[in-house]
Amino acid sequence: MFDNYFRKDIPWGDKTLTLETGKIARQADGAVLARLGDTIVLCTAVGARSVKPGQDFFPLTVNYQEKAFAAGKIPGGFFKREGRPSEVETLVSRLIDRPLRPLFPNGFRNEVQVVATVLSHDMENDPDVVALVGCSAALTLSGIPFFGPVAGCRVGFIEGAYVLNPTADQRKESKLDLMVAGTAEGVLMVESEAQELSEDVMLGAVTFGHQAFQAVIQGIIELAERAAKDPWPVKETSEAEIALKARIKELGFAPMAEAYTETQKLVRQGKVGDVKKKIAETLTAEGHDAAAAKGLLKELEADVVRNSILDTGLRIDGRNTTTVRPIMAEVGVLPRAHGSALFTRGETQALCVATLGTGQDEQVIDALGGDYREHFMLHYNFPPYSVNETGRMGSPGRREVGHGKLAWRAIRPLLPEKTVFPYTMRVVSEITESNGSSSMATVCGTSLALMDAAVPLLRPVAGIAMGLIKEDRGFAVLSDILGDEDFLGDMDFKVAGTEAGVTALQMDIKITSITPDIMRIALDQAKGGRMHILAEMARALTGARGDVAANAPRITVIQVPKDKIREVIGTGGKVIRDIVEKSGAKVDIEDDGTIKIASTNPAATELAINMIRGITAEAEIGAIYPGTVVKTAEFGAFVNFLGAKDGLVHISELANERVNRTTDIVNVGDKVKVKVIGHDDRGKVKLSMRVVDQTTGADISEQVGARRPRAEGEEAGEPRRERSDGRRDRGPRRGDYAAD
């Protein structure tokens, strides 16, 4: 039935990667079932056979989706089905898109959709790596014009050695989580989080990964030799297009070069727009297709900017290749925020605001690999006004999610342990101006805002974006790139870290690949820029403030025995609710007995702590406590003296003289001072008032001496007195402890 079924097994590290085609999703242009261990991802590729009228860009869409059944789970929520893409799905979609996009031919405008569906997850092998490889294979088999294949892998760094595709358990021990993808010739994409590693270690990881996935690329090629469909015809550049390009260069090169001498972004954009408009009007008057010229005008811009940099060493705004734009950093700019910072670098500006919360504010993540809680969140927003545009305001798009996650990775390795700083932290980065690398401005602003909120970061973190202009005659690596340099250049290479090392690295290449030498130059140049930015940030704040803001919650951490947690919570949560209601503080209880009490009012915190201590504390023999009489009986008084704990003051321990009736000495509601003198045979606490000075609370046991001699007819420990009904009273009975 499956006449065109093919399978390729590829030894990869200590595992086998399997690629199958021809059995599932046979109507797609390309379909591959990729498997590593018991993690299985179905990857498909479909391309439109024609171009939409007026299409002036390449419409590639990558959709990565995780199905709950892949992990044997039922989705949460009311509808019990998968809904909008999660953050992980969005990030992996971007991860796959970035190395694929540069490998389609220039001028290809047919819509292409790539879908990766996780069908099985073994909780050991990450589906993102499998999905990336499977999507590359599906495109390679589809016949769609694609200059692949590409492959990718994850690299860890454990005990000084690189590890290929580390398992989930190994990643917990790794100082590096790096994803790298590329072709046989070079690297196209890098995404990483690191614990302050050196540039040499980071470059070594990229090189290690590139070498490690060569076997996968060769395996995809061998599968394609057997199963690939006939390639689509690639449209050749016509003589008319060649002539049009030459005419555009003739009309526009000089005025475009003149326009790009303007250093102010908005003024420059206006001048460039005027040049384009004049060229379009001339071309229309000459009978050329203005729509066809639109893409060629971008090529003209690129020629002007790129050649100027290579020829003069100077950039659009007049800087050389290594200079960072002027920086201004301010903290405490918002009076009611727990922490805030305004970071401005040239024409890029980020307003970062930090908010501190309690454990109840942690984000609960329903992930395919299991649920977990996140106590640090970083949300990045890019409103249209930041680039002088109008546009829709709504939920964050893929770009916002990706940029926020990159900054999150850069900051997270420097956060204090929860035992040191038990707060939930949220930072919002509002990009108020943008002209290149707003994500790295977010890293700098977030670092300052957290320190302004008194978060004890190990060290400040800064980030810088690097660019590349590469032609046959040479190349130039650019520090702190502008938006136009990113748009018209060949590389977007973001590096974040501290003075001690790199914490995050992200690289996207728009050409087929770059060499390790170029990467080394970029990393070294980025290090110099990062040190400069850190020095500028230190002008505003060098470390965390000594205390959190007055309006931020104060969190006090106490520890109680694990076997006391049930008593603090109470039946159905009754006790803990009572504590919260009476004190006004928030109370979080963890399974190990750690209790966090949070409030902006110190009195509320103290009350909650006292109530909890009263529940969990054990009465110490010989200790003196204040108490309240809660019940009286013929044989003595019950006193509430330690939280909810009660004890019995026997009638013989009420006073040093003989007491005929308990109520002669105390009544319900009286405030007394008692000393713990022991426990009875049922573990109930025995108390004494006679050995405590009821005015000062001092221990006077030495002054009053031993217990008075027993009267005739009394037994040791408890008096035997005549009751009104003629029976002897032998002291407290089991029912008398019901109130205890």
XYZ file of C-alpha atoms in Angstrom:
740
model
C 0.000 0.000 0.000
C 2.870 2.362 0.788
C 4.843 2.007 -2.432
C 6.857 5.171 -1.846
C 7.806 4.456 1.751
C 11.448 5.150 2.599
C 13.339 5.110 5.887
C 16.777 6.329 6.886
C 18.467 5.439 10.200
C 21.244 7.847 11.156
C 23.632 7.006 14.030
C 23.907 10.223 16.045
C 25.984 10.318 19.196
C 24.845 7.427 21.361
C 21.382 7.331 19.747
C 19.785 6.708 16.361
C 17.836 9.356 14.477
C 15.194 7.890 12.171
C 13.586 9.691 9.221
C 10.582 8.116 7.471
C 8.576 9.337 4.491
C 5.776 8.020 2.281
C 3.517 6.622 4.990
C 1.877 9.591 6.753
C 0.633 12.904 5.277
C 1.251 11.753 1.699
C -0.620 14.653 0.097
C 1.811 17.234 1.465
C 4.629 18.272 -0.854
C 7.033 16.882 1.695
C 6.355 14.882 4.859
C 8.824 13.284 7.247
C 8.292 11.416 10.487
C 11.385 12.172 12.573
C 12.215 10.072 15.630
C 14.886 10.230 18.326
C 14.365 7.728 21.127
C 10.615 7.728 21.695
C 10.229 11.394 20.745
C 8.403 11.574 17.399
C 7.572 14.668 15.346
C 5.581 14.781 12.101
C 6.967 17.483 9.809
C 5.278 18.656 6.614
C 6.015 21.243 3.946
C 3.576 22.659 1.387
C 4.184 25.413 -1.153
C 1.730 27.417 -3.230
C 2.103 26.857 -6.957
C 1.588 30.513 -7.822
C 2.440 33.899 -6.398
C -0.276 36.171 -5.058
C -0.649 39.377 -7.085
C 1.431 42.193 -5.629
C 3.407 39.851 -3.362
C 6.718 41.616 -2.631
C 8.150 39.416 0.119
C 8.674 35.717 0.794
C 5.703 34.457 2.874
C 7.206 31.582 4.875
C 5.233 30.331 7.884
C 6.536 27.782 10.386
C 4.103 26.289 12.905
C 5.417 24.069 15.686
C 2.669 22.507 17.784
C 2.709 20.224 20.802
C -0.163 17.816 21.329
C -0.975 16.919 24.928
C -1.495 13.285 23.989
C 2.206 13.126 23.098
C 2.949 13.033 26.824
C -0.168 11.108 27.853
C -1.906 14.232 29.143
C -5.296 15.881 28.762
C -5.112 19.655 28.191
C -6.037 21.882 31.096
C -8.643 24.608 30.963
C -12.365 24.543 30.406
C -12.401 23.353 26.781
C -9.893 20.512 27.256
C -8.260 20.988 23.886
C -5.179 22.728 22.578
C -5.745 26.441 21.992
C -3.540 29.356 20.971
C 0.188 28.606 20.716
C 2.044 28.533 23.997
C 5.223 30.504 24.557
C 7.288 27.364 23.966
C 5.510 26.638 20.683
C 6.060 30.219 19.534
C 9.751 30.133 20.427
C 10.384 26.799 18.699
C 8.529 28.006 15.596
C 10.969 30.931 15.458
C 13.868 28.582 16.125
C 12.994 26.499 13.069
C 12.156 29.473 10.859
C 15.465 31.276 11.343
C 17.857 28.757 9.724
C 15.376 27.811 6.974
C 14.504 31.286 5.700
C 17.940 32.269 4.253
C 18.073 29.126 2.100
C 15.246 29.983 -0.283
C 16.213 31.649 -3.574
C 16.206 35.427 -3.860
C 13.013 36.558 -5.557
C 11.044 33.424 -4.579
C 7.602 34.708 -3.537
C 5.438 31.568 -3.373
C 3.801 31.006 -0.006
C 5.367 28.120 1.947
C 4.038 26.596 5.158
C 6.006 24.198 7.328
C 4.193 22.397 10.167
C 5.853 20.326 12.908
C 3.523 18.327 15.175
C 4.860 16.574 18.261
C 3.201 13.154 18.384
C 5.252 11.542 21.153
C 7.559 12.894 23.839
C 9.708 10.526 25.900
C 10.683 13.254 28.428
C 14.336 12.640 27.568
C 14.925 13.782 23.978
C 13.824 17.323 23.189
C 11.273 17.585 20.373
C 12.607 20.984 19.176
C 15.814 19.403 17.833
C 13.848 16.589 16.176
C 11.375 19.085 14.687
C 14.135 21.237 13.192
C 15.759 18.252 11.483
C 12.398 16.880 10.319
C 11.310 20.207 8.791
C 14.600 20.502 6.907
C 14.154 16.975 5.570
C 10.536 17.645 4.546
C 11.574 20.726 2.549
C 14.466 18.865 0.967
C 12.101 16.113 -0.230
C 9.295 18.457 -1.323
C 10.769 19.802 -4.562
C 10.213 23.377 -3.327
C 13.261 25.517 -4.177
C 15.401 25.173 -1.056
C 19.186 25.324 -0.813
C 19.391 22.892 2.090
C 19.437 20.665 3.881
C 20.105 22.144 7.300
C 20.411 20.358 10.613
C 20.719 21.393 14.222
C 21.522 20.076 17.659
C 21.653 21.070 21.297
C 25.004 21.422 23.073
C 25.608 21.257 26.819
C 28.745 21.973 28.851
C 29.183 19.663 31.847
C 32.361 19.406 33.922
C 34.420 21.100 31.242
C 33.243 18.910 28.348
C 30.718 19.503 25.553
C 27.713 17.164 25.489
C 25.656 16.464 22.352
C 21.892 16.661 22.830
C 21.944 16.396 26.642
C 18.940 14.768 28.278
C 16.577 16.664 30.539
C 18.474 15.464 33.624
C 21.849 16.384 32.108
C 20.631 19.890 31.268
C 20.070 20.538 34.972
C 23.804 20.033 35.542
C 24.936 21.887 32.417
C 26.418 25.392 32.448
C 25.263 25.877 28.857
C 22.081 25.327 26.874
C 22.916 26.081 23.242
C 21.017 25.341 20.051
C 22.976 25.594 16.792
C 21.807 25.007 13.227
C 23.416 25.304 9.830
C 24.416 23.711 6.562
C 27.405 21.574 5.685
C 29.327 24.770 4.926
C 28.640 26.801 8.057
C 26.417 28.013 10.880
C 23.131 29.830 10.284
C 21.558 30.120 13.725
C 22.599 30.048 17.386
C 20.401 30.403 20.478
C 21.860 29.937 23.945
C 21.794 30.537 27.668
C 25.041 30.252 29.627
C 26.366 30.688 33.143
C 28.942 33.390 32.468
C 31.107 31.332 30.110
C 34.040 32.742 28.164
C 33.883 33.669 24.491
C 36.241 30.789 23.690
C 33.949 28.261 25.372
C 30.923 29.650 23.500
C 32.693 29.554 20.141
C 33.902 26.042 20.889
C 30.329 24.940 21.582
C 29.144 26.338 18.241
C 31.974 24.560 16.406
C 31.308 21.315 18.308
C 27.626 21.429 17.381
C 28.325 22.201 13.724
C 30.594 19.194 13.439
C 28.163 16.977 15.348
C 25.207 17.448 12.970
C 27.132 16.797 9.752
C 26.068 13.147 9.902
C 22.430 14.268 9.951
C 22.892 16.475 6.888
C 24.472 13.579 5.016
C 21.604 11.300 6.073
C 19.002 13.758 4.745
C 20.883 13.946 1.428
C 20.911 10.152 1.138
C 17.175 10.002 1.895
C 16.524 12.706 -0.717
C 18.430 10.730 -3.358
C 15.825 7.994 -2.964
C 12.628 9.852 -2.099
C 12.797 13.504 -3.231
C 10.204 14.840 -5.661
C 11.160 16.603 -8.867
C 12.408 20.133 -8.143
C 10.222 23.061 -9.021
C 11.570 25.217 -11.835
C 13.332 28.312 -10.504
C 12.497 31.500 -12.309
C 15.533 32.888 -14.082
C 16.317 36.574 -14.022
C 15.065 38.019 -17.286
C 16.913 40.531 -19.428
C 14.148 43.021 -18.658
C 14.803 42.677 -14.928
C 18.543 43.077 -15.474
C 17.898 46.218 -17.486
C 15.474 47.549 -14.864
C 18.011 47.003 -12.113
C 20.658 48.880 -14.086
C 18.224 51.753 -14.735
C 17.337 52.005 -11.039
C 20.992 52.155 -10.099
C 21.570 54.824 -12.726
C 18.678 56.924 -11.438
C 19.081 56.410 -7.733
C 22.601 55.536 -6.612
C 23.889 59.085 -6.191
C 20.747 60.570 -4.542
C 20.391 57.470 -2.334
C 23.998 57.817 -1.186
C 23.339 61.457 -0.430
C 20.212 60.576 1.578
C 22.171 58.085 3.671
C 24.593 60.770 4.806
C 21.849 62.029 7.126
C 22.554 60.715 10.653
C 19.088 61.312 12.187
C 16.838 58.303 11.626
C 13.500 59.984 10.897
C 15.043 62.683 8.717
C 17.010 60.030 6.847
C 13.907 57.908 6.318
C 12.128 60.913 4.847
C 14.960 61.612 2.411
C 15.214 57.934 1.388
C 11.445 57.858 0.858
C 11.652 60.921 -1.384
C 14.378 59.272 -3.497
C 12.290 56.118 -3.911
C 9.231 58.132 -4.853
C 11.105 60.045 -7.535
C 12.590 56.838 -8.964
C 9.143 55.185 -9.064
C 7.624 58.203 -10.828
C 10.391 58.193 -13.431
C 10.071 54.446 -14.016
C 6.307 54.709 -14.409
C 6.712 57.526 -16.912
C 9.142 55.339 -18.856
C 6.653 52.450 -18.905
C 8.329 50.180 -16.359
C 6.425 48.089 -13.815
C 6.703 50.039 -10.554
C 5.694 46.951 -8.509
C 8.602 44.956 -9.955
C 10.951 47.790 -9.006
C 10.010 47.720 -5.330
C 12.286 44.812 -4.421
C 15.089 46.221 -6.584
C 14.964 49.474 -4.644
C 15.887 47.544 -1.493
C 18.866 46.107 -3.358
C 19.883 49.636 -4.269
C 19.761 50.684 -0.615
C 21.843 47.672 0.353
C 24.448 48.460 -2.304
C 24.773 52.039 -1.097
C 25.043 51.245 2.609
C 27.207 48.135 2.339
C 29.725 49.552 -0.137
C 30.042 52.777 1.834
C 30.960 50.857 4.990
C 33.490 48.647 3.199
C 35.011 51.574 1.329
C 35.213 54.169 4.105
C 34.922 52.231 7.360
C 32.226 54.692 8.393
C 28.567 53.869 8.961
C 25.221 55.541 8.392
C 25.415 57.661 11.544
C 29.082 58.505 11.134
C 30.495 55.969 13.607
C 33.339 53.585 12.874
C 32.752 49.833 13.099
C 33.503 49.462 16.840
C 31.975 52.559 18.444
C 28.874 52.219 20.632
C 26.284 54.976 20.464
C 25.953 57.438 23.398
C 24.314 55.865 26.445
C 22.173 57.401 29.166
C 20.895 55.281 32.067
C 18.501 56.417 34.811
C 16.918 54.490 37.686
C 13.972 55.184 39.969
C 12.099 57.026 37.241
C 8.639 55.829 38.370
C 7.801 56.733 41.994
C 5.301 53.949 42.685
C 7.140 51.117 40.919
C 9.189 48.704 43.018
C 12.062 49.277 40.594
C 12.406 51.146 37.297
C 15.021 52.183 34.769
C 15.151 54.168 31.555
C 17.955 52.971 29.287
C 18.737 55.012 26.180
C 21.347 54.078 23.591
C 21.314 56.404 20.610
C 17.805 56.277 19.180
C 16.881 53.070 21.007
C 15.183 53.358 24.390
C 13.674 50.887 26.834
C 11.599 51.725 29.907
C 11.932 48.693 32.200
C 9.755 48.301 35.291
C 10.245 45.654 37.989
C 7.501 44.417 40.300
C 8.004 42.142 43.306
C 5.397 39.630 44.386
C 4.940 36.544 46.518
C 4.796 32.853 45.731
C 1.119 33.278 44.903
C 2.184 35.401 41.916
C 4.352 32.698 40.324
C 3.390 31.641 36.813
C 2.146 28.079 36.512
C 3.421 26.555 33.261
C 1.462 23.641 31.776
C 4.258 22.158 29.663
C 4.420 18.942 27.701
C 7.238 17.700 29.916
C 5.296 18.456 33.120
C 3.889 21.381 35.068
C 6.232 23.769 36.866
C 6.237 27.231 38.421
C 8.266 30.217 37.228
C 9.236 32.992 39.675
C 10.904 35.307 37.141
C 8.985 36.749 34.208
C 10.136 39.246 31.583
C 7.615 40.715 29.157
C 8.716 42.785 26.160
C 6.368 45.167 24.333
C 7.060 46.914 21.035
C 4.353 49.543 20.399
C 4.164 51.018 16.878
C 4.878 54.569 18.077
C 8.432 53.480 18.937
C 9.262 53.540 15.213
C 6.930 56.413 14.255
C 4.249 54.111 12.859
C 0.604 53.354 13.442
C -0.511 49.798 13.962
C -2.632 47.298 15.811
C -2.214 47.028 19.584
C -2.984 43.596 20.948
C -1.472 40.430 22.310
C 2.283 39.993 21.786
C 3.439 38.552 18.493
C 6.250 36.127 17.810
C 8.836 38.898 17.741
C 7.823 40.231 21.158
C 7.841 36.752 22.677
C 11.236 35.955 21.162
C 12.921 39.200 22.207
C 11.555 38.920 25.732
C 12.799 35.349 26.055
C 16.272 36.308 24.861
C 16.518 38.987 27.559
C 15.091 36.534 30.111
C 17.849 34.039 29.279
C 20.483 36.758 29.645
C 19.313 37.798 33.122
C 18.272 34.486 34.680
C 21.781 33.078 35.406
C 22.499 36.093 37.645
C 19.334 35.919 39.756
C 19.725 35.074 43.465
C 18.496 31.772 44.847
C 14.945 31.780 46.182
C 16.298 31.011 49.646
C 18.213 34.314 49.509
C 15.541 36.440 47.818
C 12.139 34.718 48.111
C 10.238 37.040 45.775
C 8.435 36.499 42.506
C 9.846 38.994 40.004
C 8.207 40.449 36.907
C 9.866 42.939 34.582
C 8.022 44.706 31.763
C 10.116 46.318 29.034
C 8.296 49.012 27.088
C 10.256 49.955 23.984
C 9.624 53.682 23.663
C 12.093 54.269 20.818
C 13.740 51.811 18.459
C 16.603 52.037 16.030
C 18.420 48.758 16.432
C 18.706 46.111 19.115
C 15.869 46.925 21.465
C 16.239 43.416 22.934
C 19.735 44.250 24.161
C 18.473 47.573 25.543
C 15.930 45.464 27.413
C 18.742 43.395 28.947
C 20.499 46.536 30.193
C 17.294 48.190 31.440
C 16.094 45.018 33.145
C 19.386 44.622 34.995
C 19.124 48.195 36.303
C 15.422 47.930 37.180
C 15.973 44.741 39.186
C 18.854 46.287 41.113
C 16.696 49.363 41.727
C 14.096 46.988 43.200
C 16.787 45.623 45.575
C 17.124 42.288 43.762
C 20.673 41.148 44.634
C 21.932 40.216 41.170
C 25.323 38.537 41.304
C 26.580 41.094 38.770
C 25.036 43.634 36.371
C 24.218 42.342 32.875
C 24.537 44.181 29.565
C 23.930 43.253 25.945
C 25.075 44.398 22.516
C 24.049 43.529 18.955
C 26.664 42.928 16.266
C 26.207 43.110 12.506
C 28.100 41.959 9.432
C 28.689 43.265 5.927
C 30.263 40.514 3.824
C 31.185 40.757 0.163
C 33.688 38.942 -2.038
C 36.169 41.776 -1.553
C 36.029 41.689 2.259
C 33.864 42.002 5.356
C 33.212 44.327 8.273
C 31.862 43.440 11.717
C 29.715 46.234 13.174
C 29.198 46.937 16.887
C 25.822 48.189 18.167
C 24.000 47.995 14.853
C 21.283 50.357 13.679
C 17.948 49.169 12.373
C 18.973 49.847 8.765
C 22.243 47.941 9.264
C 20.268 44.979 10.559
C 17.787 45.215 7.657
C 20.453 45.574 4.960
C 23.241 43.512 6.561
C 24.135 39.827 6.658
C 24.070 39.030 10.363
C 22.263 39.830 13.591
C 24.524 38.608 16.392
C 23.378 39.462 19.934
C 25.676 38.860 22.900
C 24.713 39.480 26.545
C 26.708 38.921 29.687
C 28.609 40.328 32.633
C 32.196 41.349 33.167
C 32.856 37.672 34.000
C 31.417 36.047 30.873
C 28.583 35.418 28.417
C 25.074 34.608 29.631
C 23.146 34.606 26.338
C 24.008 34.487 22.669
C 21.715 34.635 19.649
C 22.852 34.667 16.054
C 20.916 34.804 12.796
C 22.690 34.685 9.456
C 21.037 35.984 6.285
C 23.648 34.518 3.946
C 24.477 30.860 3.477
C 27.001 30.747 6.351
C 29.865 32.505 8.097
C 33.273 31.258 9.126
C 34.546 30.621 12.667
C 37.061 33.448 12.161
C 34.249 35.959 11.607
C 32.443 34.643 14.684
C 35.604 35.014 16.769
C 36.064 38.620 15.647
C 32.401 39.348 16.416
C 32.651 37.827 19.908
C 35.846 39.722 20.752
C 34.389 42.988 19.456
C 31.164 42.349 21.385
C 33.133 41.822 24.604
C 34.729 45.248 24.283
C 31.354 46.836 23.622
C 29.773 45.009 26.564
C 32.440 46.269 28.964
C 31.868 49.829 27.759
C 28.109 49.540 28.276
C 28.549 48.077 31.778
C 30.732 51.048 32.695
C 28.055 53.459 31.463
C 25.365 51.593 33.398
C 27.468 51.858 36.563
C 27.013 55.638 36.415
C 23.371 55.066 37.355
C 23.681 52.113 39.748
C 26.518 49.739 40.598
C 24.605 47.151 42.606
C 21.320 46.274 44.261
C 19.765 48.733 46.690
C 19.843 47.779 50.349
C 16.103 47.313 50.840
C 12.963 46.863 48.791
C 10.647 49.802 48.151
C 8.277 50.925 50.894
C 5.248 49.788 48.893
C 6.757 46.394 48.042
C 5.789 43.388 50.165
C 8.248 42.392 52.888
C 8.715 38.637 52.878
C 9.801 36.892 56.059
C 10.751 33.229 55.857
C 10.325 30.882 58.805
C 10.744 27.137 59.083
C 8.421 24.734 60.872
C 8.643 20.957 61.265
C 7.128 19.130 58.306
C 4.783 17.235 60.613
C 3.315 20.568 61.731
C 2.270 21.724 58.260
C -1.093 20.009 58.593
C -1.801 21.871 61.832
C -0.941 25.236 60.260
C -3.227 24.568 57.284
C -6.047 23.059 59.316
C -8.994 21.018 58.143
C -10.007 22.267 54.719
C -7.577 25.177 55.083
C -9.558 26.641 57.985
C -6.560 27.568 60.121
C -4.482 29.193 57.394
C -7.482 31.198 56.188
C -8.010 32.423 59.730
C -4.368 33.509 59.960
C -4.566 35.401 56.660
C -7.881 37.024 57.559
C -6.825 38.171 61.017
C -3.318 39.316 60.125
C -3.877 40.679 56.621
C -0.619 39.056 55.433
C -0.108 36.604 52.585
C 1.114 33.182 53.692
C 2.727 30.601 51.390
C 3.481 27.131 52.748
C 5.876 24.759 51.003
C 6.123 21.009 51.410
C 9.473 21.163 53.224
C 8.052 23.286 56.050
C 9.184 26.635 54.656
C 6.591 29.337 55.293
C 6.777 32.769 53.655
C 4.838 35.620 55.208
C 4.450 38.724 53.051
C 2.964 42.119 53.849
C 3.745 45.793 53.479
C 2.712 46.189 57.158
C 5.318 44.878 59.667
C 2.642 44.470 62.327
C 0.653 42.150 60.062
C 3.734 40.048 59.428
C 4.512 39.831 63.146
C 0.949 38.808 63.985
C 0.954 36.068 61.354
C 4.321 34.763 62.575
C 3.119 34.712 66.187
C -0.033 32.844 65.212
C 1.974 30.258 63.283
C 4.543 29.916 66.051
C 1.735 29.444 68.502
C 0.417 26.534 66.471
C 3.744 24.835 65.855
C 5.736 25.620 68.999
C 6.174 22.968 71.693
C 5.795 23.858 75.357
C 9.231 23.918 76.997
C 9.438 22.527 80.516
C 10.567 25.240 82.880
C 9.548 28.052 80.527
C 7.153 30.794 81.623
C 4.368 31.947 79.284
C 1.561 34.503 79.454
C -1.849 32.906 79.163
C -5.599 33.281 79.417
C -7.959 31.237 81.525
C -10.414 29.547 79.174
C -12.201 27.172 81.557
C -12.498 26.529 85.257
C -13.315 23.306 87.058
C -13.385 22.094 90.656
C -9.944 20.552 90.235
C -8.234 23.543 88.563
C -8.161 25.912 85.591
C -7.419 25.384 81.888
C -5.142 28.088 80.517
C -4.508 28.896 76.849
C -0.825 29.826 76.935
C 0.890 29.077 73.585
C -1.126 29.825 70.485
C -3.918 27.270 70.474
C -2.326 25.161 73.211
C -4.057 24.691 76.572
C -2.704 23.312 79.803
C -4.084 22.520 83.237
C -3.197 24.489 86.347
C -4.202 22.067 89.072
C -5.964 23.621 92.034
C -2.913 22.819 94.105
C -0.752 24.919 91.722
C -2.951 28.007 91.720
C -1.488 29.484 94.898
C 0.802 28.579 97.784
C -2.012 28.629 100.320
C -4.816 26.088 100.367
C -7.460 26.858 97.719
C -10.997 25.674 98.346
C -12.478 26.753 95.017
C -10.747 27.495 91.703
C -12.846 30.605 91.161
C -11.476 32.051 94.395
C -8.230 32.603 92.474
C -9.076 32.840 88.741
C -12.045 33.164 86.445
C -12.527 32.663 82.700
C -10.841 35.464 80.770
C -8.234 36.287 83.379
C -4.738 36.996 82.105
C -2.191 34.951 84.038
C 1.422 33.843 83.877
C 2.186 30.136 84.013
C 5.216 27.877 84.158
C 5.355 24.513 82.400
C 6.137 21.887 85.040
C 5.569 18.674 83.094
C 3.134 16.419 81.259
C 0.607 13.934 82.535
C 0.402 10.313 81.436
C -1.639 11.352 78.367
C 0.864 13.983 77.212
C -1.216 16.943 78.410
C 0.700 19.945 79.696
C 0.787 20.616 83.444
C 1.145 24.256 84.472
C 1.773 26.179 87.659
C 0.830 29.702 88.702
C 2.112 29.592 92.278
C 5.775 29.524 91.227
C 5.414 32.623 89.002
C 5.175 36.225 90.167
C 1.895 37.229 88.555
C 2.950 40.871 88.409
C 6.437 40.607 86.959
C 6.357 37.122 85.425
C 9.513 36.145 87.361
C 10.180 32.575 88.444
C 9.789 32.426 92.257
C 9.959 28.666 92.698
C 13.034 28.959 94.923
C 11.272 31.453 97.160
C 8.063 29.478 97.654
C 9.862 26.164 98.057
C 8.411 22.733 97.447
C 4.734 21.919 97.156
C 2.900 22.244 100.461
C 2.487 19.018 102.460
C -0.543 16.995 101.530
C -3.508 17.312 103.813
C -4.792 14.266 105.573
C -6.694 12.070 103.111
C -4.961 13.483 99.980
C -3.073 11.271 97.592
C 0.144 12.243 95.803
C -0.351 14.507 92.814
C -4.048 15.365 93.248
C -6.270 16.158 96.243
C -9.141 13.866 97.106
C -11.928 16.119 98.253
C -15.515 15.464 99.182
C -18.053 16.469 96.534
C -21.474 17.797 97.338
C -22.989 14.481 96.322
C -20.858 12.648 98.895
C -18.533 10.996 96.294
C -14.789 11.633 96.271
C -13.401 13.905 93.543
C -10.338 12.257 91.949
C -9.411 15.227 89.733
C -9.799 15.785 85.981
C -11.520 13.235 83.797
C -11.058 12.553 80.054
C -14.096 14.591 79.067
C -12.684 17.665 80.777
C -10.035 17.915 78.058
C -12.560 18.235 75.279
C -11.896 21.934 75.022
C -8.187 21.224 74.578
